Amino acid sequence: GLLRNLHYWAAQLLVVFSGVHLLRVVFTATYAPPRRFNYLLGLLLFDLLILLDFTGYMLRWDQGIQWALVVGTNLVRTIPWIGDWLYTLLVGGTQPGAAALVRFYAWHIFGLMLPVLILAVWHAFRVRRDGGIAVPPPALRPTQERISRYELVRREAAAMLLAGVFLLLLALFLPAPIAPAMTDLNAPVEHTLAPWFFLWVQEMLKWGDAFTWGVLVPLLMLVVLVLFPYLFPLPAKEEWGRWFPPSNRLAQVVLALLTCLLVVLTILAVLD
């Protein structure tokens, strides 16, 4: 039980802190070249982390996952031309069953975890090579001094220790949720919720067509994030690393509005 609780809370906080990290990158204007590729790499990593959490959520295989299993996976079927093929690839058949549980386990351990580990190491390496997360170019820095590898490891070890203590306290006092076992896949799912990071999608599905609101609109939101370094004016180099620099104000406003929209939709889904 303790290991399960640790795993659950670490997974939830990983998504939260990855989202906060994305906000910081945009709000400190550090997505412009030469960091543009690492920004895109980070977006890909963030998406894979969400899918990793989603597959782990499905492995509970209890009544609480019925919305995700029935409604969430059927969203794949709405994709033109390849929807049925993707659905079969995802759940291992024409409808969810025991094969789906095995598929989600395989996706969780091999199809997603291995790419996440590789991309995370690559992403962290590029951050170090670029001189940090939020700093101006070398010629515009007040000092060329960099912390040593020893100091970097010391700080990271201290951060991991504090995070580990915090996770342990969460695991001891807040057990990971679990519902009664799922015995009937055809049972009504009106009163079950999507995982918290997809509640905003569940709320939008009430507005109309499943493909439009459940697939196309989330995909367009992701495309907007990908296009940040191309669509909006690049921030001034002397402002890299500063919070809310005027040179990339438009990007800040767009990301803030998008974040507020997702938060409001999530709250509405919880209160409904």
Short mmCIF file of C-alpha atoms in Angstrom, two decimals:
data_model
loop_
_atom_site.label_atom_id
_atom_site.label_comp_id
_atom_site.label_asym_id
_atom_site.label_seq_id
_atom_site.Cartn_x
_atom_site.Cartn_y
_atom_site.Cartn_z
CA GLY A 1 0.00 0.00 0.00
CA LEU A 2 2.81 2.44 0.81
CA LEU A 3 4.54 1.78 -2.52
CA ARG A 4 1.27 2.25 -4.39
CA ASN A 5 0.60 5.53 -2.60
CA LEU A 6 4.13 6.78 -3.35
CA HIS A 7 3.76 5.82 -7.00
CA TYR A 8 0.38 7.54 -7.27
CA TRP A 9 1.38 10.85 -5.68
CA ALA A 10 4.69 10.99 -7.51
CA ALA A 11 2.83 10.54 -10.82
CA GLN A 12 0.27 13.26 -10.04
CA LEU A 13 2.89 15.76 -8.88
CA LEU A 14 5.05 15.00 -11.90
CA VAL A 15 2.28 16.25 -14.19
CA VAL A 16 1.66 19.30 -11.99
CA PHE A 17 5.31 20.35 -11.80
CA SER A 18 5.82 19.70 -15.52
CA GLY A 19 2.94 22.08 -16.22
CA VAL A 20 4.41 24.68 -13.87
CA HIS A 21 7.76 24.26 -15.62
CA LEU A 22 6.10 24.95 -18.98
CA LEU A 23 4.54 28.13 -17.56
CA ARG A 24 7.92 29.24 -16.25
CA VAL A 25 9.62 28.71 -19.61
CA VAL A 26 7.09 30.92 -21.41
CA PHE A 27 6.77 33.51 -18.65
CA THR A 28 10.57 33.93 -18.57
CA ALA A 29 10.87 34.02 -22.38
CA THR A 30 13.30 31.11 -22.61
CA TYR A 31 11.83 29.22 -25.56
CA ALA A 32 13.59 31.16 -28.33
CA PRO A 33 16.55 29.75 -30.31
CA PRO A 34 18.88 28.12 -29.34
CA ARG A 35 16.44 26.77 -26.72
CA ARG A 36 13.62 26.28 -29.22
CA PHE A 37 14.41 22.63 -29.87
CA ASN A 38 14.54 21.87 -26.15
CA TYR A 39 11.21 23.68 -25.71
CA LEU A 40 9.65 21.37 -28.32
CA LEU A 41 11.36 18.39 -26.70
CA GLY A 42 9.86 19.40 -23.37
CA LEU A 43 6.37 19.67 -24.89
CA LEU A 44 6.68 16.15 -26.29
CA LEU A 45 7.88 14.91 -22.92
CA PHE A 46 4.96 16.64 -21.17
CA ASP A 47 2.45 14.94 -23.49
CA LEU A 48 4.04 11.55 -22.92
CA LEU A 49 3.91 12.09 -19.15
CA ILE A 50 0.17 12.75 -19.34
CA LEU A 51 -0.33 9.57 -21.37
CA LEU A 52 1.85 7.72 -18.87
CA ASP A 53 -0.42 8.91 -16.05
CA PHE A 54 -3.48 7.96 -18.09
CA THR A 55 -2.32 4.39 -18.67
CA GLY A 56 -1.36 4.05 -15.02
CA TYR A 57 -4.81 5.33 -14.06
CA MET A 58 -6.38 2.62 -16.25
CA LEU A 59 -4.40 -0.11 -14.47
CA ARG A 60 -6.54 0.39 -11.38
CA TRP A 61 -9.27 -1.49 -13.32
CA ASP A 62 -11.97 -0.43 -10.87
CA GLN A 63 -15.35 1.27 -11.29
CA GLY A 64 -13.71 4.68 -11.08
CA ILE A 65 -11.98 4.26 -14.45
CA GLN A 66 -15.11 3.42 -16.44
CA TRP A 67 -15.40 6.87 -18.02
CA ALA A 68 -11.83 6.76 -19.24
CA LEU A 69 -12.16 3.17 -20.43
CA VAL A 70 -15.48 3.55 -22.26
CA VAL A 71 -15.73 7.21 -23.26
CA GLY A 72 -12.05 8.13 -23.34
CA THR A 73 -10.94 5.24 -25.53
CA ASN A 74 -13.94 5.62 -27.84
CA LEU A 75 -12.75 9.15 -28.65
CA VAL A 76 -10.01 7.45 -30.65
CA ARG A 77 -12.66 5.85 -32.84
CA THR A 78 -13.94 9.26 -33.93
CA ILE A 79 -10.68 10.05 -35.74
CA PRO A 80 -11.37 9.84 -39.48
CA TRP A 81 -9.87 6.96 -41.51
CA ILE A 82 -7.59 5.53 -38.81
CA GLY A 83 -9.84 5.64 -35.73
CA ASP A 84 -10.81 1.96 -35.71
CA TRP A 85 -7.23 0.85 -36.28
CA LEU A 86 -5.95 3.06 -33.45
CA TYR A 87 -8.68 1.80 -31.14
CA THR A 88 -7.73 -1.83 -31.79
CA LEU A 89 -4.07 -0.97 -31.24
CA LEU A 90 -4.97 0.72 -27.95
CA VAL A 91 -7.33 -1.82 -26.36
CA GLY A 92 -6.43 -5.02 -28.21
CA GLY A 93 -9.86 -5.77 -29.65
CA THR A 94 -13.21 -4.42 -30.77
CA GLN A 95 -14.23 -3.59 -27.19
CA PRO A 96 -12.45 -3.21 -23.83
CA GLY A 97 -11.75 -6.39 -21.93
CA ALA A 98 -8.92 -8.39 -20.40
CA ALA A 99 -6.76 -7.69 -23.47
CA ALA A 100 -7.12 -3.96 -22.83
CA LEU A 101 -5.66 -4.35 -19.34
CA VAL A 102 -2.63 -6.13 -20.77
CA ARG A 103 -2.28 -3.48 -23.51
CA PHE A 104 -2.38 -0.61 -21.02
CA TYR A 105 0.25 -2.34 -18.89
CA ALA A 106 2.49 -2.79 -21.93
CA TRP A 107 1.98 0.83 -23.01
CA HIS A 108 2.69 2.03 -19.46
CA ILE A 109 5.90 0.05 -18.94
CA PHE A 110 7.41 -0.17 -22.42
CA GLY A 111 5.58 2.03 -24.93
CA LEU A 112 5.72 5.18 -22.78
CA MET A 113 8.12 4.71 -19.87
CA LEU A 114 11.18 4.00 -22.00
CA PRO A 115 10.69 7.03 -24.31
CA VAL A 116 10.01 9.23 -21.26
CA LEU A 117 13.26 8.17 -19.59
CA ILE A 118 15.27 8.79 -22.76
CA LEU A 119 13.68 12.16 -23.47
CA ALA A 120 13.98 13.27 -19.83
CA VAL A 121 17.74 12.64 -19.83
CA TRP A 122 18.09 14.39 -23.20
CA HIS A 123 15.99 17.34 -22.04
CA ALA A 124 18.00 17.77 -18.83
CA PHE A 125 21.28 17.50 -20.76
CA ARG A 126 20.24 20.26 -23.14
CA VAL A 127 19.19 22.50 -20.25
CA ARG A 128 22.66 22.14 -18.79
CA ARG A 129 24.32 22.68 -22.18
CA ASP A 130 22.25 25.83 -22.76
CA GLY A 131 23.51 27.24 -19.47
CA GLY A 132 20.35 26.86 -17.40
CA ILE A 133 16.59 27.14 -17.67
CA ALA A 134 16.17 30.90 -17.47
CA VAL A 135 19.30 32.90 -18.20
CA PRO A 136 20.27 35.39 -20.94
CA PRO A 137 22.83 34.56 -23.66
CA PRO A 138 26.46 34.35 -22.45
CA ALA A 139 27.44 37.75 -23.88
CA LEU A 140 24.64 39.49 -21.97
CA ARG A 141 25.11 37.86 -18.58
CA PRO A 142 26.50 39.95 -15.73
CA THR A 143 28.94 37.14 -14.95
CA GLN A 144 30.22 34.13 -16.87
CA GLU A 145 30.55 32.06 -13.71
CA ARG A 146 28.70 28.75 -13.66
CA ILE A 147 28.09 26.45 -10.75
CA SER A 148 30.25 23.33 -10.70
CA ARG A 149 28.96 19.85 -11.42
CA TYR A 150 29.57 19.01 -7.78
CA GLU A 151 27.36 21.90 -6.64
CA LEU A 152 24.71 20.97 -9.21
CA VAL A 153 24.57 17.37 -7.96
CA ARG A 154 24.52 18.56 -4.33
CA ARG A 155 21.52 20.82 -4.98
CA GLU A 156 19.70 18.14 -6.93
CA ALA A 157 20.32 15.57 -4.20
CA ALA A 158 18.96 17.99 -1.58
CA ALA A 159 15.89 18.66 -3.73
CA MET A 160 15.30 14.91 -4.19
CA LEU A 161 15.59 14.34 -0.45
CA LEU A 162 13.02 17.05 0.35
CA ALA A 163 10.70 15.81 -2.38
CA GLY A 164 11.05 12.25 -1.08
CA VAL A 165 10.11 13.29 2.46
CA PHE A 166 7.10 15.23 1.14
CA LEU A 167 5.96 12.25 -0.95
CA LEU A 168 6.37 9.91 2.01
CA LEU A 169 4.14 12.13 4.16
CA LEU A 170 1.51 12.23 1.41
CA ALA A 171 1.67 8.45 1.04
CA LEU A 172 1.29 7.89 4.78
CA PHE A 173 -1.69 10.19 5.32
CA LEU A 174 -3.46 10.33 1.92
CA PRO A 175 -4.01 6.88 0.40
CA ALA A 176 -4.26 6.60 -3.37
CA PRO A 177 -7.90 6.32 -4.50
CA ILE A 178 -9.38 2.94 -5.35
CA ALA A 179 -13.00 2.01 -6.07
CA PRO A 180 -14.81 -1.34 -6.03
CA ALA A 181 -13.68 -3.77 -8.69
CA MET A 182 -15.11 -3.29 -12.16
CA THR A 183 -17.26 -6.29 -13.04
CA ASP A 184 -19.61 -4.92 -15.71
CA LEU A 185 -18.20 -2.82 -18.55
CA ASN A 186 -21.72 -2.01 -19.69
CA ALA A 187 -22.74 -0.42 -16.39
CA PRO A 188 -23.79 3.28 -16.56
CA VAL A 189 -20.83 5.67 -16.47
CA GLU A 190 -22.67 8.96 -15.95
CA HIS A 191 -21.42 9.38 -12.39
CA THR A 192 -17.77 8.56 -12.99
CA LEU A 193 -15.17 11.18 -13.82
CA ALA A 194 -12.19 11.31 -16.10
CA PRO A 195 -8.74 11.52 -14.47
CA TRP A 196 -8.25 15.04 -13.15
CA PHE A 197 -5.89 16.05 -15.96
CA PHE A 198 -8.60 15.21 -18.53
CA LEU A 199 -11.61 16.66 -16.70
CA TRP A 200 -11.53 19.70 -18.98
CA VAL A 201 -11.99 17.39 -21.97
CA GLN A 202 -14.91 15.67 -20.25
CA GLU A 203 -16.55 19.06 -19.72
CA MET A 204 -16.09 20.09 -23.36
CA LEU A 205 -17.67 16.86 -24.58
CA LYS A 206 -20.98 18.17 -23.24
CA TRP A 207 -20.89 20.91 -25.87
CA GLY A 208 -21.37 18.73 -28.93
CA ASP A 209 -19.54 16.52 -31.39
CA ALA A 210 -17.09 14.11 -29.73
CA PHE A 211 -14.38 14.41 -32.36
CA THR A 212 -14.50 18.22 -32.41
CA TRP A 213 -14.40 18.79 -28.67
CA GLY A 214 -12.62 15.64 -27.53
CA VAL A 215 -9.89 15.36 -30.17
CA LEU A 216 -9.68 18.34 -32.53
CA VAL A 217 -9.83 21.19 -29.99
CA PRO A 218 -7.23 19.64 -27.61
CA LEU A 219 -5.01 18.99 -30.63
CA LEU A 220 -5.34 22.62 -31.75
CA MET A 221 -4.36 23.77 -28.25
CA LEU A 222 -1.23 21.63 -28.48
CA VAL A 223 -0.44 23.03 -31.93
CA VAL A 224 -0.65 26.58 -30.54
CA LEU A 225 1.89 25.66 -27.84
CA VAL A 226 4.18 24.09 -30.43
CA LEU A 227 4.00 27.24 -32.57
CA PHE A 228 4.92 29.65 -29.77
CA PRO A 229 8.53 30.09 -31.00
CA TYR A 230 7.28 30.54 -34.58
CA LEU A 231 3.90 32.26 -34.27
CA PHE A 232 4.71 35.06 -31.83
CA PRO A 233 7.52 37.64 -31.91
CA LEU A 234 10.64 36.22 -30.32
CA PRO A 235 11.56 37.75 -26.96
CA ALA A 236 14.48 40.16 -26.76
CA LYS A 237 17.69 38.37 -25.79
CA GLU A 238 18.49 40.81 -23.03
CA GLU A 239 15.16 39.86 -21.38
CA TRP A 240 15.70 36.10 -21.37
CA GLY A 241 15.33 34.77 -17.85
CA ARG A 242 13.30 37.71 -16.55
CA TRP A 243 9.78 37.16 -15.31
CA PHE A 244 7.07 38.53 -17.64
CA PRO A 245 9.30 40.49 -20.03
CA PRO A 246 7.40 42.97 -22.26
CA SER A 247 8.90 41.60 -25.48
CA ASN A 248 6.85 38.36 -25.36
CA ARG A 249 3.71 39.74 -23.74
CA LEU A 250 1.42 38.25 -26.36
CA ALA A 251 2.70 34.73 -25.73
CA GLN A 252 2.24 35.22 -21.99
CA VAL A 253 -1.36 36.38 -22.44
CA VAL A 254 -2.24 33.46 -24.73
CA LEU A 255 -0.75 30.88 -22.36
CA ALA A 256 -2.40 32.51 -19.33
CA LEU A 257 -5.81 32.51 -21.04
CA LEU A 258 -5.37 28.90 -22.11
CA THR A 259 -4.37 27.88 -18.58
CA CYS A 260 -7.33 29.72 -17.05
CA LEU A 261 -9.68 28.04 -19.53
CA LEU A 262 -8.43 24.57 -18.58
CA VAL A 263 -8.70 25.35 -14.85
CA VAL A 264 -12.25 26.70 -15.17
CA LEU A 265 -13.38 23.71 -17.24
CA THR A 266 -11.82 21.34 -14.70
CA ILE A 267 -13.63 23.05 -11.82
CA LEU A 268 -16.94 22.95 -13.71
CA ALA A 269 -16.49 19.22 -14.35
CA VAL A 270 -15.86 18.59 -10.64
CA LEU A 271 -18.84 20.67 -9.51
CA ASP A 272 -21.26 19.20 -12.05
#
